[in-house]
PDB file of N, CA, C and O in Angstrom:
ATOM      1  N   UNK A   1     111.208 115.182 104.347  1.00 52.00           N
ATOM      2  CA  UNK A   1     110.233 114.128 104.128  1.00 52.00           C
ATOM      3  C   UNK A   1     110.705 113.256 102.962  1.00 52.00           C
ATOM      4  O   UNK A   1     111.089 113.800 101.926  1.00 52.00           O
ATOM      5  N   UNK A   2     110.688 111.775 103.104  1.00 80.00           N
ATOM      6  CA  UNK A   2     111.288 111.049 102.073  1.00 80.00           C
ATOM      7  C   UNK A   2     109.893 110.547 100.694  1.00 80.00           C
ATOM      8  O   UNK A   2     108.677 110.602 100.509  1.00 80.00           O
ATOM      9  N   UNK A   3     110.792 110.218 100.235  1.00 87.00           N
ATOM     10  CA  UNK A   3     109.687 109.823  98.536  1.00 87.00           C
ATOM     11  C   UNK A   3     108.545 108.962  99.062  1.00 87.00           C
ATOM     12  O   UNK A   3     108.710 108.156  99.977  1.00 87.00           O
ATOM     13  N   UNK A   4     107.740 109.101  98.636  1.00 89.00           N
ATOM     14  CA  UNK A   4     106.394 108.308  98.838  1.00 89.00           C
ATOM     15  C   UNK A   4     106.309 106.564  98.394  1.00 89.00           C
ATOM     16  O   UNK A   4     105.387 105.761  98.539  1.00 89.00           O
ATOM     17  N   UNK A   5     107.887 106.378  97.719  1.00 95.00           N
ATOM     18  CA  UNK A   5     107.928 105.145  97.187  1.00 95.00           C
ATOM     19  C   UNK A   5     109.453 104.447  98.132  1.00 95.00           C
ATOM     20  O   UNK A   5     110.226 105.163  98.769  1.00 95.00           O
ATOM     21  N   UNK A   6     109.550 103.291  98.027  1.00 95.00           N
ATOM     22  CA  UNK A   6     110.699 102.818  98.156  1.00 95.00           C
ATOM     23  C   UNK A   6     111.221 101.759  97.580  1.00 95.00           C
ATOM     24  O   UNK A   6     110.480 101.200  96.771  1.00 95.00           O
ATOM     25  N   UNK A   7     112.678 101.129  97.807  1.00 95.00           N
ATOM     26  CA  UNK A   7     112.847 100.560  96.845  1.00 95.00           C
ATOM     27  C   UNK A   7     113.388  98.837  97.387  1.00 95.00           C
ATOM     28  O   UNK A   7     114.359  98.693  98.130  1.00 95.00           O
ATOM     29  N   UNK A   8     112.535  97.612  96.837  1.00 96.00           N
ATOM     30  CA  UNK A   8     112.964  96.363  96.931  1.00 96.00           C
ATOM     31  C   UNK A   8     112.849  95.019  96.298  1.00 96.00           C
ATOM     32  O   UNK A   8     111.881  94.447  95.797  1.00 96.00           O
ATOM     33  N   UNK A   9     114.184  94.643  96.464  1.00 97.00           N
ATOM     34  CA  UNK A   9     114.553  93.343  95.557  1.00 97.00           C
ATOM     35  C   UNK A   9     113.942  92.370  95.582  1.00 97.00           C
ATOM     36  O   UNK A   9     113.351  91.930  96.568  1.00 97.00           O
ATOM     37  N   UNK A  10     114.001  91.779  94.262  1.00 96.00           N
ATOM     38  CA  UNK A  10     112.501  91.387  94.454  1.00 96.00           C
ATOM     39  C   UNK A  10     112.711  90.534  92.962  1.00 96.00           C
ATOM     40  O   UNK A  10     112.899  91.177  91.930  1.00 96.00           O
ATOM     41  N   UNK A  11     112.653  88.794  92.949  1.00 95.00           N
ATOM     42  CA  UNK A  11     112.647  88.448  91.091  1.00 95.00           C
ATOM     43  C   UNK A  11     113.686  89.200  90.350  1.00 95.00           C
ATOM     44  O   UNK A  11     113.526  89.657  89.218  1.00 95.00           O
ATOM     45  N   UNK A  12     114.864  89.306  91.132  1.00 96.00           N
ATOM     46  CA  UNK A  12     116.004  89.765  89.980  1.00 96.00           C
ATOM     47  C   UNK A  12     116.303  90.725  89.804  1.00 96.00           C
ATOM     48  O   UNK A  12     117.320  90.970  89.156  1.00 96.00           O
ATOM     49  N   UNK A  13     115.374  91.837  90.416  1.00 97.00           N
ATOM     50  CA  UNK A  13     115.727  93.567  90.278  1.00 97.00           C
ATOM     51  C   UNK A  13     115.273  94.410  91.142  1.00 97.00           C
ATOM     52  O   UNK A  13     114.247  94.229  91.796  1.00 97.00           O
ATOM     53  N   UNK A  14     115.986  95.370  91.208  1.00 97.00           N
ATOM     54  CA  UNK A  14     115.093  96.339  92.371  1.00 97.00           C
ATOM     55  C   UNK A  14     113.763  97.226  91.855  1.00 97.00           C
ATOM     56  O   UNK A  14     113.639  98.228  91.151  1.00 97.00           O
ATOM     57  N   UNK A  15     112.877  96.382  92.534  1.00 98.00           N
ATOM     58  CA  UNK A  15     111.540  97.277  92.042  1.00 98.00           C
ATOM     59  C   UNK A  15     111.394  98.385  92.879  1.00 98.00           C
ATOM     60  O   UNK A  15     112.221  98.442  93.789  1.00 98.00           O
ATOM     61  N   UNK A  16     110.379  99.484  92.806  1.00 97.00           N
ATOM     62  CA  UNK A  16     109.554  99.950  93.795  1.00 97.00           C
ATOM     63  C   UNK A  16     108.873 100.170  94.225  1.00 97.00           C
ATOM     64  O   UNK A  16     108.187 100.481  93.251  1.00 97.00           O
ATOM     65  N   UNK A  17     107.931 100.432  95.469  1.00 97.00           N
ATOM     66  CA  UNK A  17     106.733 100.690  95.525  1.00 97.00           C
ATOM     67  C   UNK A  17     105.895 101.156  96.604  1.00 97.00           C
ATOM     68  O   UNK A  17     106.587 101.840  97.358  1.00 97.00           O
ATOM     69  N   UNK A  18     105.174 101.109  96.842  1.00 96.00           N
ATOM     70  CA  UNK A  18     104.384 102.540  97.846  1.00 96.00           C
ATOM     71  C   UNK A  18     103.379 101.480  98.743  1.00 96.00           C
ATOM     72  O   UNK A  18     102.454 101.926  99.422  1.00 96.00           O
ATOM     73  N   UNK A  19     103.560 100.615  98.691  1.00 96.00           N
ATOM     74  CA  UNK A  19     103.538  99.574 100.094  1.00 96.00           C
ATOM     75  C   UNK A  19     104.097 100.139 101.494  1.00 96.00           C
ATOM     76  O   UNK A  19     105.150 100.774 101.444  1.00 96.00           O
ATOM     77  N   UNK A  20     103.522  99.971 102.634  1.00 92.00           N
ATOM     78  CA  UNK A  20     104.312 100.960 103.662  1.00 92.00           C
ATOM     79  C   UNK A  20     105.353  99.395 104.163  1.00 92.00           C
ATOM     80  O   UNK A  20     105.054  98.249 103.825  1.00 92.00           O
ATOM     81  N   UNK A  21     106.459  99.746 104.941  1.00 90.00           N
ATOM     82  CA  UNK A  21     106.991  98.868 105.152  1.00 90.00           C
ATOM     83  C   UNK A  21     107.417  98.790 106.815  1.00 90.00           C
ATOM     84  O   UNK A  21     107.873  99.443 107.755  1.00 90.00           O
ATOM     85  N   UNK A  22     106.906  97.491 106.408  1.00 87.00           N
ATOM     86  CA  UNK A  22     106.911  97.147 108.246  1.00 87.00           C
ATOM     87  C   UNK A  22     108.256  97.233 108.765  1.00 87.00           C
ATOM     88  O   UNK A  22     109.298  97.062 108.133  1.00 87.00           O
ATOM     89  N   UNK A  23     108.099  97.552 110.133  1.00 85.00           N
ATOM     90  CA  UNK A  23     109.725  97.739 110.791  1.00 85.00           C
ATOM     91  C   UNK A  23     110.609  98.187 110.066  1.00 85.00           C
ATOM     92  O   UNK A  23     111.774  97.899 110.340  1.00 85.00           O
ATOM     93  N   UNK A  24     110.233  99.254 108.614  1.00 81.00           N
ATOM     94  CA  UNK A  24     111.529 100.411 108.161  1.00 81.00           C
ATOM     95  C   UNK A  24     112.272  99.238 107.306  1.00 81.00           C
ATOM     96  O   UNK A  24     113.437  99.364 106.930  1.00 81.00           O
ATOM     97  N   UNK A  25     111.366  97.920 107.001  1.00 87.00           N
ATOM     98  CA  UNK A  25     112.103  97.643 105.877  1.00 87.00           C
ATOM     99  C   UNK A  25     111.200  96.446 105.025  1.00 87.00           C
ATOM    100  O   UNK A  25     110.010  96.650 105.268  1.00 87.00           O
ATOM    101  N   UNK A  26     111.330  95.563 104.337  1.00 93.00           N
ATOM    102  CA  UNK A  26     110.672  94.637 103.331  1.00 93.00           C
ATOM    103  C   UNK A  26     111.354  92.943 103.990  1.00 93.00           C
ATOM    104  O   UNK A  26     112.271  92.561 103.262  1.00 93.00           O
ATOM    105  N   UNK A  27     111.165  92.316 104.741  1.00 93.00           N
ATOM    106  CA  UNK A  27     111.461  91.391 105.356  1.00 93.00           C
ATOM    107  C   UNK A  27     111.446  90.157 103.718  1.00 93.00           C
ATOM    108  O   UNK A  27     110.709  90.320 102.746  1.00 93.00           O
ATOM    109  N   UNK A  28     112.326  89.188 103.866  1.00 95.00           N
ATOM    110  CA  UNK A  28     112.232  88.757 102.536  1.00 95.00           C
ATOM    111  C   UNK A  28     111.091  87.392 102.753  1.00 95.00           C
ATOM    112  O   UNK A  28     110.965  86.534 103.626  1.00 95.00           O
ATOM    113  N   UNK A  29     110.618  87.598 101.915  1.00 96.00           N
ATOM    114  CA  UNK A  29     109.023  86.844 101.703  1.00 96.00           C
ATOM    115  C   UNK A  29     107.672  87.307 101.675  1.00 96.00           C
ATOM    116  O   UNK A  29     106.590  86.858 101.298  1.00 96.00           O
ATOM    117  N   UNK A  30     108.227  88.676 102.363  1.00 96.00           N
ATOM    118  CA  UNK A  30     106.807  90.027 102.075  1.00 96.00           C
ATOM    119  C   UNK A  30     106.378  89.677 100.752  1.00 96.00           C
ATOM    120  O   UNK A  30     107.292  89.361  99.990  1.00 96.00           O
ATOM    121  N   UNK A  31     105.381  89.658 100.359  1.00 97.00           N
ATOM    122  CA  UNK A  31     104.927  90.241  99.648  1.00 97.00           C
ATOM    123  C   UNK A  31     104.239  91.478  99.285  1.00 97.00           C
ATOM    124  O   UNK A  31     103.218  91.800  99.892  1.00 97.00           O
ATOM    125  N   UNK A  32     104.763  92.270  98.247  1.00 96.00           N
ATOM    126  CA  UNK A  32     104.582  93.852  97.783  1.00 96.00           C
ATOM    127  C   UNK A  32     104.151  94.013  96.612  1.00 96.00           C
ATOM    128  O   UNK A  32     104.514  93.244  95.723  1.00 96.00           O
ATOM    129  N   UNK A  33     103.132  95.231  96.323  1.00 97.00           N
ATOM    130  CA  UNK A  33     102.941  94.951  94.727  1.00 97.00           C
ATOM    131  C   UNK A  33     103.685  96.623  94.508  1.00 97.00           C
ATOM    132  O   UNK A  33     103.767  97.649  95.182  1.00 97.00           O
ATOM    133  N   UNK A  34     104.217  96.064  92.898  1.00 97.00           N
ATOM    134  CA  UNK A  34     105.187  97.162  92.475  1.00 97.00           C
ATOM    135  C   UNK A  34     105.065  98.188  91.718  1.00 97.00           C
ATOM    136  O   UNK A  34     104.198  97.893  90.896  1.00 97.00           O
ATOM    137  N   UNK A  35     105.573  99.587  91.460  1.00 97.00           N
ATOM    138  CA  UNK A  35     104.629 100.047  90.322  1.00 97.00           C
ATOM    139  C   UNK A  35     105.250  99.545  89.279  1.00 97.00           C
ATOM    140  O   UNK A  35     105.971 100.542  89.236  1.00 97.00           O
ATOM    141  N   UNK A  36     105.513  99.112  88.676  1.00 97.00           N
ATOM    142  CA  UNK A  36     105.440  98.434  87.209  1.00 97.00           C
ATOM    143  C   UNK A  36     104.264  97.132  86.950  1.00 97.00           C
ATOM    144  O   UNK A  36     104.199  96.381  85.976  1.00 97.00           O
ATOM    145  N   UNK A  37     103.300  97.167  88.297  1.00 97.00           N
ATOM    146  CA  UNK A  37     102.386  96.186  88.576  1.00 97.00           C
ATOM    147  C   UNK A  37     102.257  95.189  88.480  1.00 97.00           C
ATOM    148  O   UNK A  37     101.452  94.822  87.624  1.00 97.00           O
ATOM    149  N   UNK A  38     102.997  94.123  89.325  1.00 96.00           N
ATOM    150  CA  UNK A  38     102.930  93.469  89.401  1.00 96.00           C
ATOM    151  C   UNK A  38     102.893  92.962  91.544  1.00 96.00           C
ATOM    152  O   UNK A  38     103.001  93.803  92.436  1.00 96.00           O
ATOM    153  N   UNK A  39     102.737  91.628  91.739  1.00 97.00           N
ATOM    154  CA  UNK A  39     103.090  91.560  93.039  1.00 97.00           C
ATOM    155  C   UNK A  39     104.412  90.119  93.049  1.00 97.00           C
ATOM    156  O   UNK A  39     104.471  89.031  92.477  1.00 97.00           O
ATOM    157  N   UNK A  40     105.214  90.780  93.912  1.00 97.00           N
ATOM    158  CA  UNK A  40     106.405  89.691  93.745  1.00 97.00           C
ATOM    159  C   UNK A  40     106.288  89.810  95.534  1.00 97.00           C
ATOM    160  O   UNK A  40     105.539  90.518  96.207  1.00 97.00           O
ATOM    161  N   UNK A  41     107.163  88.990  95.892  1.00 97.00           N
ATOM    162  CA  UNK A  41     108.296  88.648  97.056  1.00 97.00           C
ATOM    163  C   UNK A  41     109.396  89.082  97.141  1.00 97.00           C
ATOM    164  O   UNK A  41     110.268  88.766  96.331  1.00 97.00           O
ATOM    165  N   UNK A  42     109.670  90.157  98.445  1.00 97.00           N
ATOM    166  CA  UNK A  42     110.988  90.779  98.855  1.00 97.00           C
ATOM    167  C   UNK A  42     111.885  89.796  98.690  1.00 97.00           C
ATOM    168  O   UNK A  42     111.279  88.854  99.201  1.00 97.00           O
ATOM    169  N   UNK A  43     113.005  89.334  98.294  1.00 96.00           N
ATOM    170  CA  UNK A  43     113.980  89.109  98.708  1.00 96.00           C
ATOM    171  C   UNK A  43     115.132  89.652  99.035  1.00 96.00           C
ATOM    172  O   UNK A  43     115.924  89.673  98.092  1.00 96.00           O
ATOM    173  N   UNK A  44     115.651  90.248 100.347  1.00 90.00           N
ATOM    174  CA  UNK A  44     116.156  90.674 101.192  1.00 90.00           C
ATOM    175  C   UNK A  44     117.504  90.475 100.825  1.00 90.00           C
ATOM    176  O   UNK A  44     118.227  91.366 101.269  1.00 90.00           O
ATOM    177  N   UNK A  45     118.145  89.533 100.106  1.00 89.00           N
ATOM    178  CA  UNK A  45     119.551  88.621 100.438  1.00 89.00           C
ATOM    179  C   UNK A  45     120.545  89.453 100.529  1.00 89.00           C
ATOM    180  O   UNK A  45     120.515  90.683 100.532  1.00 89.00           O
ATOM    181  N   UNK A  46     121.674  88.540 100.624  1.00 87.00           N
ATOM    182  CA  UNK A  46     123.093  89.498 100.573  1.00 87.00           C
ATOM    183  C   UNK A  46     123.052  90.282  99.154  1.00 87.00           C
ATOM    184  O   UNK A  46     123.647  91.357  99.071  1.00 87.00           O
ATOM    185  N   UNK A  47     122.439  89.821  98.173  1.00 91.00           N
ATOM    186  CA  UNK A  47     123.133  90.192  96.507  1.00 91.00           C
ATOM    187  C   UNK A  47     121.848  91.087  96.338  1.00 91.00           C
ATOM    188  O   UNK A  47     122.024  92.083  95.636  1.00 91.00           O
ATOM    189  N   UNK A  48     120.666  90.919  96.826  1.00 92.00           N
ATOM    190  CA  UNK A  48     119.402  91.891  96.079  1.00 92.00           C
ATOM    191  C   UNK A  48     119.594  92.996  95.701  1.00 92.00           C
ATOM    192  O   UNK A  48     119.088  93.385  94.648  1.00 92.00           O
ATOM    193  N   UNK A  49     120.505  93.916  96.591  1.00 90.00           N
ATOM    194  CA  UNK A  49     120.455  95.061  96.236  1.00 90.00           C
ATOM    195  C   UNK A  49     121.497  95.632  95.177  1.00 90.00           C
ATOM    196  O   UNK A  49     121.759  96.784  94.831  1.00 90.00           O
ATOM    197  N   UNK A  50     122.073  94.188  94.730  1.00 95.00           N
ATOM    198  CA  UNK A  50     123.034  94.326  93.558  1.00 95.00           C
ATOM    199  C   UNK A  50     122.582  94.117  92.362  1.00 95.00           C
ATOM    200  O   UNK A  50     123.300  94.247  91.371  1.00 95.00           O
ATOM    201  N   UNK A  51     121.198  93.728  92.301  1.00 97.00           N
ATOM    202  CA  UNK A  51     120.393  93.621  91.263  1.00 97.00           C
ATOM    203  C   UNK A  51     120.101  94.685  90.258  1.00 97.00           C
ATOM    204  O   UNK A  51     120.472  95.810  90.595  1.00 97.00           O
ATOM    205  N   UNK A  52     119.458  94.563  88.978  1.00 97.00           N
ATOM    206  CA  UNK A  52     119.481  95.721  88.310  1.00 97.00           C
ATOM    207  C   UNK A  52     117.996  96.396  88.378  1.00 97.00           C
ATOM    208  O   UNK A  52     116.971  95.768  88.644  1.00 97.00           O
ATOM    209  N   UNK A  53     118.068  97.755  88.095  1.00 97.00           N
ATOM    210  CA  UNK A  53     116.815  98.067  88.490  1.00 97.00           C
ATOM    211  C   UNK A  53     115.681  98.116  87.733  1.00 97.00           C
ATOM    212  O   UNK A  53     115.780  98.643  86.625  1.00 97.00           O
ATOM    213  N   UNK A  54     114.330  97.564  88.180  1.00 98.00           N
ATOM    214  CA  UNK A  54     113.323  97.202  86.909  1.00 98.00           C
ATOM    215  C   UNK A  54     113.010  98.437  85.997  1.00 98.00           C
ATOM    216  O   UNK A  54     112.738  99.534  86.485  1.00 98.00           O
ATOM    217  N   UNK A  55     113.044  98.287  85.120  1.00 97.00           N
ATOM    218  CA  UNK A  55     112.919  99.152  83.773  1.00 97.00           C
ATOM    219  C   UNK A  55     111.312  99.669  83.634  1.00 97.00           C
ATOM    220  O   UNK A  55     110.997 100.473  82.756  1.00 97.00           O
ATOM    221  N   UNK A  56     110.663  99.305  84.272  1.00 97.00           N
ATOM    222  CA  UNK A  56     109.623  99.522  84.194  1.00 97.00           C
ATOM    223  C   UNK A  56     109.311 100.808  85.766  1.00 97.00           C
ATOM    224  O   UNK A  56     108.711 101.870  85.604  1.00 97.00           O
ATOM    225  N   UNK A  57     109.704 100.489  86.721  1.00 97.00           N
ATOM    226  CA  UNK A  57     109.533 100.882  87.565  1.00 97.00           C
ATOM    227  C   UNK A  57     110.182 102.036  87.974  1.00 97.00           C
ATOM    228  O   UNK A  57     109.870 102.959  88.727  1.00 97.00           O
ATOM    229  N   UNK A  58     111.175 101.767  87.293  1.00 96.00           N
ATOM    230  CA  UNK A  58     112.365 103.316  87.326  1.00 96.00           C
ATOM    231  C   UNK A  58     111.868 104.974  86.489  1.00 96.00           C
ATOM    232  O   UNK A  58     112.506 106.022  86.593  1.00 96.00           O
ATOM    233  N   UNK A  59     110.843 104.814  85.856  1.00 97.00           N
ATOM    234  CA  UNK A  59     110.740 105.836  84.937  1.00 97.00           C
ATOM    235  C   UNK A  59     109.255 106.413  85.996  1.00 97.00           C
ATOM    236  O   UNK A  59     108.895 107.566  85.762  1.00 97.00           O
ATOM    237  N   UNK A  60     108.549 105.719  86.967  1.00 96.00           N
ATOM    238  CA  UNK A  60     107.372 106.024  87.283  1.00 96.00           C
ATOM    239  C   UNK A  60     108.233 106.595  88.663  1.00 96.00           C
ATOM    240  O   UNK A  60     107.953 107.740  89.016  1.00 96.00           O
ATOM    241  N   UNK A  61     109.176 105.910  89.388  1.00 96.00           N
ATOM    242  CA  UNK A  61     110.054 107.012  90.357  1.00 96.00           C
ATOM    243  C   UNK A  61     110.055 107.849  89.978  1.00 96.00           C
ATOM    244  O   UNK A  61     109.117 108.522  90.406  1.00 96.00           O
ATOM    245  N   UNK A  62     110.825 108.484  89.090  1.00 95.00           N
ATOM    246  CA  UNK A  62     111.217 109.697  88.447  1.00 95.00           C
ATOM    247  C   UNK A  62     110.072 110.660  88.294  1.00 95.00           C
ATOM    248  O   UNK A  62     110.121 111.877  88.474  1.00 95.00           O
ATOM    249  N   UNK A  63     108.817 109.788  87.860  1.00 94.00           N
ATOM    250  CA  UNK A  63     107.851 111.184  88.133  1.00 94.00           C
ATOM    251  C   UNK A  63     107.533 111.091  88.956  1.00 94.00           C
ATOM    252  O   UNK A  63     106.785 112.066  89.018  1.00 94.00           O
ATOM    253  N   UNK A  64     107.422 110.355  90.341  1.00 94.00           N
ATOM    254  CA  UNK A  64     106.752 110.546  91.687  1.00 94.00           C
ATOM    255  C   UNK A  64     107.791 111.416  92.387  1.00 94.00           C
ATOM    256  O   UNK A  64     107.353 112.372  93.026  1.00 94.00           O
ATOM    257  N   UNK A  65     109.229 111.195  92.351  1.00 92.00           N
ATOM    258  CA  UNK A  65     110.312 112.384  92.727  1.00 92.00           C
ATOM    259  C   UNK A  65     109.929 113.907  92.029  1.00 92.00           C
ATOM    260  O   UNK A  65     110.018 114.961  92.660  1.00 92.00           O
ATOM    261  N   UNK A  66     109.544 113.820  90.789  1.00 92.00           N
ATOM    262  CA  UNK A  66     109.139 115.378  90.404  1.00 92.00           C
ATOM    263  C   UNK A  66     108.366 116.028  90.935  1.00 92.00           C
ATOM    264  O   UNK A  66     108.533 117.207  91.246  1.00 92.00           O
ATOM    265  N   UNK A  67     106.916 115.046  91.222  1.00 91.00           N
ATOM    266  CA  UNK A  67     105.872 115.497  91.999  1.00 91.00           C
ATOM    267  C   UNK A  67     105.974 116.187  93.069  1.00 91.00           C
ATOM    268  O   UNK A  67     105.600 117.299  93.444  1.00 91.00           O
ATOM    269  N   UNK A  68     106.921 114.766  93.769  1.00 86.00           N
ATOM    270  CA  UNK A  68     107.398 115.404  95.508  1.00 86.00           C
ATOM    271  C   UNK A  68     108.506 116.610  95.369  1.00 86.00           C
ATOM    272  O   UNK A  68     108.402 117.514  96.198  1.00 86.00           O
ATOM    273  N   UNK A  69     109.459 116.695  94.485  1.00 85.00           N
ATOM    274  CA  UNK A  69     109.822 118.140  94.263  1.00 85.00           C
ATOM    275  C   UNK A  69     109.040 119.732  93.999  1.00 85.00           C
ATOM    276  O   UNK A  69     109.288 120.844  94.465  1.00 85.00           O
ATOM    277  N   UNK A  70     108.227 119.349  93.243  1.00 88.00           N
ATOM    278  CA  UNK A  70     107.575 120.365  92.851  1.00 88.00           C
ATOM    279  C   UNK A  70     105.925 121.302  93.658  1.00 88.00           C
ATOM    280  O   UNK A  70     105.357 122.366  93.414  1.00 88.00           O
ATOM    281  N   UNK A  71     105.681 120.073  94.737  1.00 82.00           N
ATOM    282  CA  UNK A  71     105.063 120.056  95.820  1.00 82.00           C
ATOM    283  C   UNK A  71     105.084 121.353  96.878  1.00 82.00           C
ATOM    284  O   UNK A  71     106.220 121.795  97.054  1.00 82.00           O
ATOM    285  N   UNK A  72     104.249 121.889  97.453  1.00 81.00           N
ATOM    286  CA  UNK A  72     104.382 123.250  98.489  1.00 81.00           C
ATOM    287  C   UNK A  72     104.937 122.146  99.718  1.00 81.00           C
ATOM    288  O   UNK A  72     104.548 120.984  99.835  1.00 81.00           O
ATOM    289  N   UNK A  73     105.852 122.777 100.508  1.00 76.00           N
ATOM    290  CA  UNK A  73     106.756 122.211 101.455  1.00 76.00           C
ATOM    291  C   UNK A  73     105.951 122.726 102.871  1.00 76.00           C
ATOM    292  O   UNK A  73     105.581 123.865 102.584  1.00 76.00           O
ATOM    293  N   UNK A  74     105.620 122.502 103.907  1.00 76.00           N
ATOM    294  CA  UNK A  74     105.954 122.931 104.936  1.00 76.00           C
ATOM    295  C   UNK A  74     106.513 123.760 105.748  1.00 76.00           C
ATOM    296  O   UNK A  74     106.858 123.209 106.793  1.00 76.00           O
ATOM    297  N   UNK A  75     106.773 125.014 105.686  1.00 75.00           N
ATOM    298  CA  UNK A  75     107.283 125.431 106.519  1.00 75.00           C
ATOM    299  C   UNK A  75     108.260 124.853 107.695  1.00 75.00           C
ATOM    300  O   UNK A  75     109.445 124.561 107.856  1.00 75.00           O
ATOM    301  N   UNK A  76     106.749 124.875 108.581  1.00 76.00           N
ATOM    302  CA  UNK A  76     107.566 124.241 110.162  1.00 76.00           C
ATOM    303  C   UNK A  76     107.066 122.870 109.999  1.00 76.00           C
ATOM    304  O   UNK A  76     106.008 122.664 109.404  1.00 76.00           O
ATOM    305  N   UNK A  77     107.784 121.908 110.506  1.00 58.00           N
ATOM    306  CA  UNK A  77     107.590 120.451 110.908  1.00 58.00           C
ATOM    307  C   UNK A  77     107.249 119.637 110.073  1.00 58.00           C
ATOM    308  O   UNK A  77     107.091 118.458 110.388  1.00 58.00           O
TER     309      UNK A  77
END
């Protein structure tokens, strides 16, 4: 099962956020709001994902990955 968050470019950096995303991805002009809270516009481009990642948003991953680590798993399915 993947992280409850994901991650898109967006104003210069890769934010992330727990928006579900249509068709398995962030079409550029979506608008998403991020956890570092704010709401921006996907931009999709060739370079977005070469962007740096928001400083704000990177430290609240890290505890939503702990969470989902530390979480009782499923067994089957």
């Amino acid at each position: 099962m993947p992280y409850p968050f994901h991650w898109v470019p967006a104003a210069g950096q890769r934010h992330a956020t727990l928006d579900a995303r249509p068709g398995g991805g962030y079409p550029t002009g979506i608008s998403v709001e991020t956890l570092c809270g704010v709401q921006i516009c996907a931009d999709n481009s060739e370079f977005g994902w070469l962007w740096p990642t928001c400083p704000e948003c990177a430290p609240e991953t890290r505890r939503l990955a702990e969470e989902y680590a530390a979480a009782p798993k499923p067994l089957f399915g």
